[in-house]
C-alpha positions as YAML, in Angstrom:
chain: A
units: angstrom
residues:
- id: 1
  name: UNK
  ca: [96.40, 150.58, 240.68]
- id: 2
  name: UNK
  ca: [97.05, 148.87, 237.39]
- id: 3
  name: UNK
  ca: [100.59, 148.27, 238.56]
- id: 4
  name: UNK
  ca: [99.47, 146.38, 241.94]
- id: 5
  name: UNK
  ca: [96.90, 144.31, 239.55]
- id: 6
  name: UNK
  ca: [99.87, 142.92, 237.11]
- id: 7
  name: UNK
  ca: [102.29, 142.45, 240.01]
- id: 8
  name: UNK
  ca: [99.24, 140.15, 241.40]
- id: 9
  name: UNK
  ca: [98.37, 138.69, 238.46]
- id: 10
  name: UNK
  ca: [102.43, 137.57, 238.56]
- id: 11
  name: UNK
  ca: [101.81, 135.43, 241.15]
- id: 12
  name: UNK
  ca: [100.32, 132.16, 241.83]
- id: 13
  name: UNK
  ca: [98.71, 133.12, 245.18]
- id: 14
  name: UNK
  ca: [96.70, 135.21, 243.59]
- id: 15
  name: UNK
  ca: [95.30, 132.96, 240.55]
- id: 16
  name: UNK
  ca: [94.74, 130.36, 243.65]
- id: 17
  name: UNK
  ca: [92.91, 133.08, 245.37]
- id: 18
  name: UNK
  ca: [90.40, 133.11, 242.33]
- id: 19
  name: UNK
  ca: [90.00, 130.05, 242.20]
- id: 20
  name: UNK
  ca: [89.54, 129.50, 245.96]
- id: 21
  name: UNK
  ca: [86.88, 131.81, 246.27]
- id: 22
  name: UNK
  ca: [84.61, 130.23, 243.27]
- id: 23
  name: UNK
  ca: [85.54, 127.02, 244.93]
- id: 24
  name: UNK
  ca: [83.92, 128.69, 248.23]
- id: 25
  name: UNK
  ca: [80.67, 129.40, 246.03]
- id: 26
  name: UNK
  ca: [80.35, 126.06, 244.81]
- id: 27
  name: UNK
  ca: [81.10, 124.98, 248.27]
- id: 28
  name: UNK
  ca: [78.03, 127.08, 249.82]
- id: 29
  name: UNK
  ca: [75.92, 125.99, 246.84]
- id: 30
  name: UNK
  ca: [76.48, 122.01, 247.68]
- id: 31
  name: UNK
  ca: [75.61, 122.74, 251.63]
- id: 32
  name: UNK
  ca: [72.29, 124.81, 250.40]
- id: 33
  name: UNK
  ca: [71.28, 121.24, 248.22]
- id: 34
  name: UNK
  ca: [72.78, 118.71, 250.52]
- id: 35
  name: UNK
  ca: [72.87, 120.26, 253.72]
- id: 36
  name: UNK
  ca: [69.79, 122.48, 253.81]
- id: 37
  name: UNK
  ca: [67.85, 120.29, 251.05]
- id: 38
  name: UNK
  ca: [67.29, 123.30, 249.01]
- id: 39
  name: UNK
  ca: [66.36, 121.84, 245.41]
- id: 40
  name: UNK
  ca: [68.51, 123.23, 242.35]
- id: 41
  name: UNK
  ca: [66.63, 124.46, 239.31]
- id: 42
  name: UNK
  ca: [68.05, 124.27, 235.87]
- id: 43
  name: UNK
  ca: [68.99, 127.48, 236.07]
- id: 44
  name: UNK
  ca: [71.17, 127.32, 239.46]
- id: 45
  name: UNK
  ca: [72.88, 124.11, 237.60]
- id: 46
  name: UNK
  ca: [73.61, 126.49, 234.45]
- id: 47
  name: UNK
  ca: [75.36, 129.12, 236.79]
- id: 48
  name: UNK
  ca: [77.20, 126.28, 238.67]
- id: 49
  name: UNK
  ca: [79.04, 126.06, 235.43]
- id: 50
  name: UNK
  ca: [79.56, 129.48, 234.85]
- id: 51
  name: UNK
  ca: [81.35, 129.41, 238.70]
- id: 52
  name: UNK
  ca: [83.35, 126.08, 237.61]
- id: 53
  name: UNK
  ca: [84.61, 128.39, 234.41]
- id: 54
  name: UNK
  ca: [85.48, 130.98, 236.87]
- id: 55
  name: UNK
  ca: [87.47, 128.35, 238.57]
- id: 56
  name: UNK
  ca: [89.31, 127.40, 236.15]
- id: 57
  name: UNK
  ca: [90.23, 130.87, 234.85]
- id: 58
  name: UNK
  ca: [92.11, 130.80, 238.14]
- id: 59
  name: UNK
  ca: [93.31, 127.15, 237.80]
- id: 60
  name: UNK
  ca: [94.53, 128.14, 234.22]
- id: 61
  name: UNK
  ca: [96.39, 131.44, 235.66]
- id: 62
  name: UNK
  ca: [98.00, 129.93, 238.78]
- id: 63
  name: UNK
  ca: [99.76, 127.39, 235.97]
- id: 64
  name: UNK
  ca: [102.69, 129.47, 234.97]
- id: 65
  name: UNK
  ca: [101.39, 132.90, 236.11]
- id: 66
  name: UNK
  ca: [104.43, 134.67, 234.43]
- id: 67
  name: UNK
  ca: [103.71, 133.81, 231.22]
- id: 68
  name: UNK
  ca: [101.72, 136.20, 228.87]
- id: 69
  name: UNK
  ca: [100.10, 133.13, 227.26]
- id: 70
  name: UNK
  ca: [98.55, 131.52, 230.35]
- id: 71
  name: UNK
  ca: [97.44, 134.90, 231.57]
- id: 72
  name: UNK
  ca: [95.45, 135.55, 228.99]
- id: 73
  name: UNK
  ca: [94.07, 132.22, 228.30]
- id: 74
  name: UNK
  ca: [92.81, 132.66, 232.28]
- id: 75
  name: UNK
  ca: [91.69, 136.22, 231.67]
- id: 76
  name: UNK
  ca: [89.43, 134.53, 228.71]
- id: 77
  name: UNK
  ca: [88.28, 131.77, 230.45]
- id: 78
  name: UNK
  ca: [87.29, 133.11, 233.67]
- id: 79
  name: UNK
  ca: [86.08, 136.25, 231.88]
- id: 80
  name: UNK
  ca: [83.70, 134.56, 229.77]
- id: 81
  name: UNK
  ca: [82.45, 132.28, 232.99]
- id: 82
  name: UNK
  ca: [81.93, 135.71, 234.78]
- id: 83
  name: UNK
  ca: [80.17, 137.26, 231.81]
- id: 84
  name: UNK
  ca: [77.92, 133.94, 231.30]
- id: 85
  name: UNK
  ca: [77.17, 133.57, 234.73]
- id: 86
  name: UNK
  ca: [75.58, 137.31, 234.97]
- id: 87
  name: UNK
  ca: [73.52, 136.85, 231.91]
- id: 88
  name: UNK
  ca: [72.18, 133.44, 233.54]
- id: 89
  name: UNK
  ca: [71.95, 134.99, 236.82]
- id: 90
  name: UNK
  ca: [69.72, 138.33, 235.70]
- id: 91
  name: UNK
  ca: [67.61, 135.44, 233.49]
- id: 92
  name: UNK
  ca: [67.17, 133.71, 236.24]
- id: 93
  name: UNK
  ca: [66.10, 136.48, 238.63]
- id: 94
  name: UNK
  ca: [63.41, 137.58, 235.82]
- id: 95
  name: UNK
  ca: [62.14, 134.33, 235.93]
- id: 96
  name: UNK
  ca: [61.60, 134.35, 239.85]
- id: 97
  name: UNK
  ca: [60.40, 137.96, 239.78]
- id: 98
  name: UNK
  ca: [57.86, 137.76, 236.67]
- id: 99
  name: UNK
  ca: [56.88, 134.30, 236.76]
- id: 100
  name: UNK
  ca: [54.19, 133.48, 233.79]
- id: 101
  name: UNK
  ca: [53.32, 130.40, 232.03]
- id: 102
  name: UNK
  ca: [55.13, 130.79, 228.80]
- id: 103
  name: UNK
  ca: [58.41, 131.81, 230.67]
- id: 104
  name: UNK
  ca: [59.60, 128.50, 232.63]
- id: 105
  name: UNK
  ca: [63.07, 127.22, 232.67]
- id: 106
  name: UNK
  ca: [63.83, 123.54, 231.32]
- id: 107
  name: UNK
  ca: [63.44, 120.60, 232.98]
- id: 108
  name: UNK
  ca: [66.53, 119.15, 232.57]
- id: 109
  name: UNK
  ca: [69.73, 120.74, 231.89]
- id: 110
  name: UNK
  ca: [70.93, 120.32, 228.51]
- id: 111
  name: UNK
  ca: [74.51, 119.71, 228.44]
- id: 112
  name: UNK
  ca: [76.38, 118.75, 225.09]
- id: 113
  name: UNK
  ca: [75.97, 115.06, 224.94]
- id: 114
  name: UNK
  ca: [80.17, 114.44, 224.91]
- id: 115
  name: UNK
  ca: [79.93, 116.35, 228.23]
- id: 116
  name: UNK
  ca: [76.38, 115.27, 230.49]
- id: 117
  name: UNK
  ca: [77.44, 116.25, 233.36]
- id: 118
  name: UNK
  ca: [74.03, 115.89, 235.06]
- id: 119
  name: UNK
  ca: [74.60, 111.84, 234.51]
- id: 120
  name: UNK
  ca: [78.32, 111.92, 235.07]
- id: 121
  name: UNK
  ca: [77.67, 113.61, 238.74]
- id: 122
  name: UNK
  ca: [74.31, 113.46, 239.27]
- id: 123
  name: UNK
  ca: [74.54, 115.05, 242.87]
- id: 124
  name: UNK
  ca: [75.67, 118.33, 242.10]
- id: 125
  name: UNK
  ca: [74.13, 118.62, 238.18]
- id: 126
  name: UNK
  ca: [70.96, 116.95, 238.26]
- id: 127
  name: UNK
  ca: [67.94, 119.99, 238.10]
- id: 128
  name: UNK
  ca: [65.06, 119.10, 240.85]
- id: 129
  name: UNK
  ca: [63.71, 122.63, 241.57]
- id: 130
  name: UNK
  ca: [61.53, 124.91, 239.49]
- id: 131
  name: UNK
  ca: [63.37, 128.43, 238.28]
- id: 132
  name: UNK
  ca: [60.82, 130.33, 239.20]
- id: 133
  name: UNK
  ca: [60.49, 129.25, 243.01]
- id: 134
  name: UNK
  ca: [62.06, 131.64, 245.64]
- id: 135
  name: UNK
  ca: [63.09, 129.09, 248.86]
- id: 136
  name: UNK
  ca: [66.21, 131.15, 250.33]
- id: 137
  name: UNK
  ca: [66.56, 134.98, 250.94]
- id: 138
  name: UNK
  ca: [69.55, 137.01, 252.53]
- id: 139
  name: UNK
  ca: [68.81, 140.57, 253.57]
- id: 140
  name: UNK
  ca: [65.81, 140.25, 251.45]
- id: 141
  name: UNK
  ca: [67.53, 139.40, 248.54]
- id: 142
  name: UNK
  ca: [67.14, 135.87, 246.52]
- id: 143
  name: UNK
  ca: [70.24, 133.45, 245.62]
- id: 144
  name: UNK
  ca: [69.88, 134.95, 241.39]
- id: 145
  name: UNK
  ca: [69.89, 138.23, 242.94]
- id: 146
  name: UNK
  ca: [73.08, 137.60, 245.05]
- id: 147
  name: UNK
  ca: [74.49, 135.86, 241.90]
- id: 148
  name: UNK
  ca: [74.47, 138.79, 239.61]
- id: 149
  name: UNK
  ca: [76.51, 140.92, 242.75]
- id: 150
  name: UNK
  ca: [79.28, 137.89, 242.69]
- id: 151
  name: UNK
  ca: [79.45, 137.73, 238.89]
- id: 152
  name: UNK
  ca: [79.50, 141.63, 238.87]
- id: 153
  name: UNK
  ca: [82.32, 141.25, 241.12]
- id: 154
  name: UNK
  ca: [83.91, 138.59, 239.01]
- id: 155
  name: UNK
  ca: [83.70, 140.69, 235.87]
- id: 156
  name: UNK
  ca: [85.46, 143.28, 237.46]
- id: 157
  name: UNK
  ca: [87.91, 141.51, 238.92]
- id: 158
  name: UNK
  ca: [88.87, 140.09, 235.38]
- id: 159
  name: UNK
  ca: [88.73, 143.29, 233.56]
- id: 160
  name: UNK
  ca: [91.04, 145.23, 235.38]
- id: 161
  name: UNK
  ca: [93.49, 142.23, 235.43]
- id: 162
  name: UNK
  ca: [92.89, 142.42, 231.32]
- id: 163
  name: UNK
  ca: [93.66, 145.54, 231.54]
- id: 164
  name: UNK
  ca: [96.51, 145.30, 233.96]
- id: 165
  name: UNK
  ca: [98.49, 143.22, 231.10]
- id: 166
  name: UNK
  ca: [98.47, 146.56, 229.43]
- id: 167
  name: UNK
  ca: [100.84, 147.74, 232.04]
- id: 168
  name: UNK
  ca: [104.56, 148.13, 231.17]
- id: 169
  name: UNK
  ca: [107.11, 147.02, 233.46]
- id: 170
  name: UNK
  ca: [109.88, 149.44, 234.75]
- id: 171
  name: UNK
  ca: [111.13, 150.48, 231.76]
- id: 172
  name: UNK
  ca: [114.55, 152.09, 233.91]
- id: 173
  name: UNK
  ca: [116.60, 148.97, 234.39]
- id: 174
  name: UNK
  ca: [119.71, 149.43, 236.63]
- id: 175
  name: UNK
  ca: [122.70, 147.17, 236.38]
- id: 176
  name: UNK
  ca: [122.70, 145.77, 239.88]
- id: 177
  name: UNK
  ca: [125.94, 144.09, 241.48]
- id: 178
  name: UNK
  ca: [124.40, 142.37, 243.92]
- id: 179
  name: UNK
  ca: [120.96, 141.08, 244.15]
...
């Protein structure tokens, strides 16, 4: 299996596959604002960014996929988006599932001020929904909740590709005459 995942990870289709599908998140996520006027908390903006690092994990591998260097730096990247995004996520789902006065999200994201992304593109980082309200459910399951499974998914994704890199090549190398 680790052998399939480092002959993948060799290849740009599959970086761009990565990348695609967090790009099909982020997708879905602009449709529920814009499209079904569902109102993103602080929260749902904070794991937006998490997917974007996911994204560019993939972006970063699909570069120069054989190369050691630009595997890894995409196996950090998107890791660390995958891992950030679940730990937003499962915050996020406590805060829908135990709501309580002295547990509320912030009002406005709060984004380093060399990068404000909410006043860069206000339509897809501006916060207008609280963290704690539940508006869509799939199979009786909330958006956080459905996060945490595609960030789960994510993380494992990226760990056996780390540990994929681990993988020797063929180490028998025949002389071949004609290739």
């Amino acid at each position: 299996m680790l052998t399939v995942f480092k002959s993948w990870s060799l290849t740009r289709t599959a970086w761009f596959i990565m990348a695609l599908s967090g790009l099909a998140l982020e997708g879905a996520a602009l449709y529920f604002q814009h499209g079904l006027g569902l109102h993103p908390c602080v929260m749902c903006i904070y794991e937006r960014v998490a997917l974007l690092t996911v994204i560019l994990g993939g972006l970063i591998g699909a570069i120069y996929p054989s190369s050691l260097f630009f595997r890894i730096v995409a196996i950090l990247v998107g890791g660390w988006g995958a891992i950030k995004g679940i730990l937003l996520a499962v915050e996020h789902v406590d805060l829908q599932l135990n709501p309580a006065p002295w547990k509320q999200c912030e009002f406005r994201p709060d984004f380093p001020q060399t990068l404000p992304l909410d006043q860069w593109f206000p339509s897809i980082f501006q916060a207008s929904g609280s963290c704690s309200d539940i508006t869509w459910k799939f199979l009786g399951y909330t958006m956080p909740q459905w996060l945490v499974v595609v960030f789960a998914i994510y993380i494992v994704i990226w760990a056996i590709i780390a540990l994929s890199q681990f993988k020797r090549g063929n180490s028998t190398r025949q002389r071949r005459l004609f290739k």
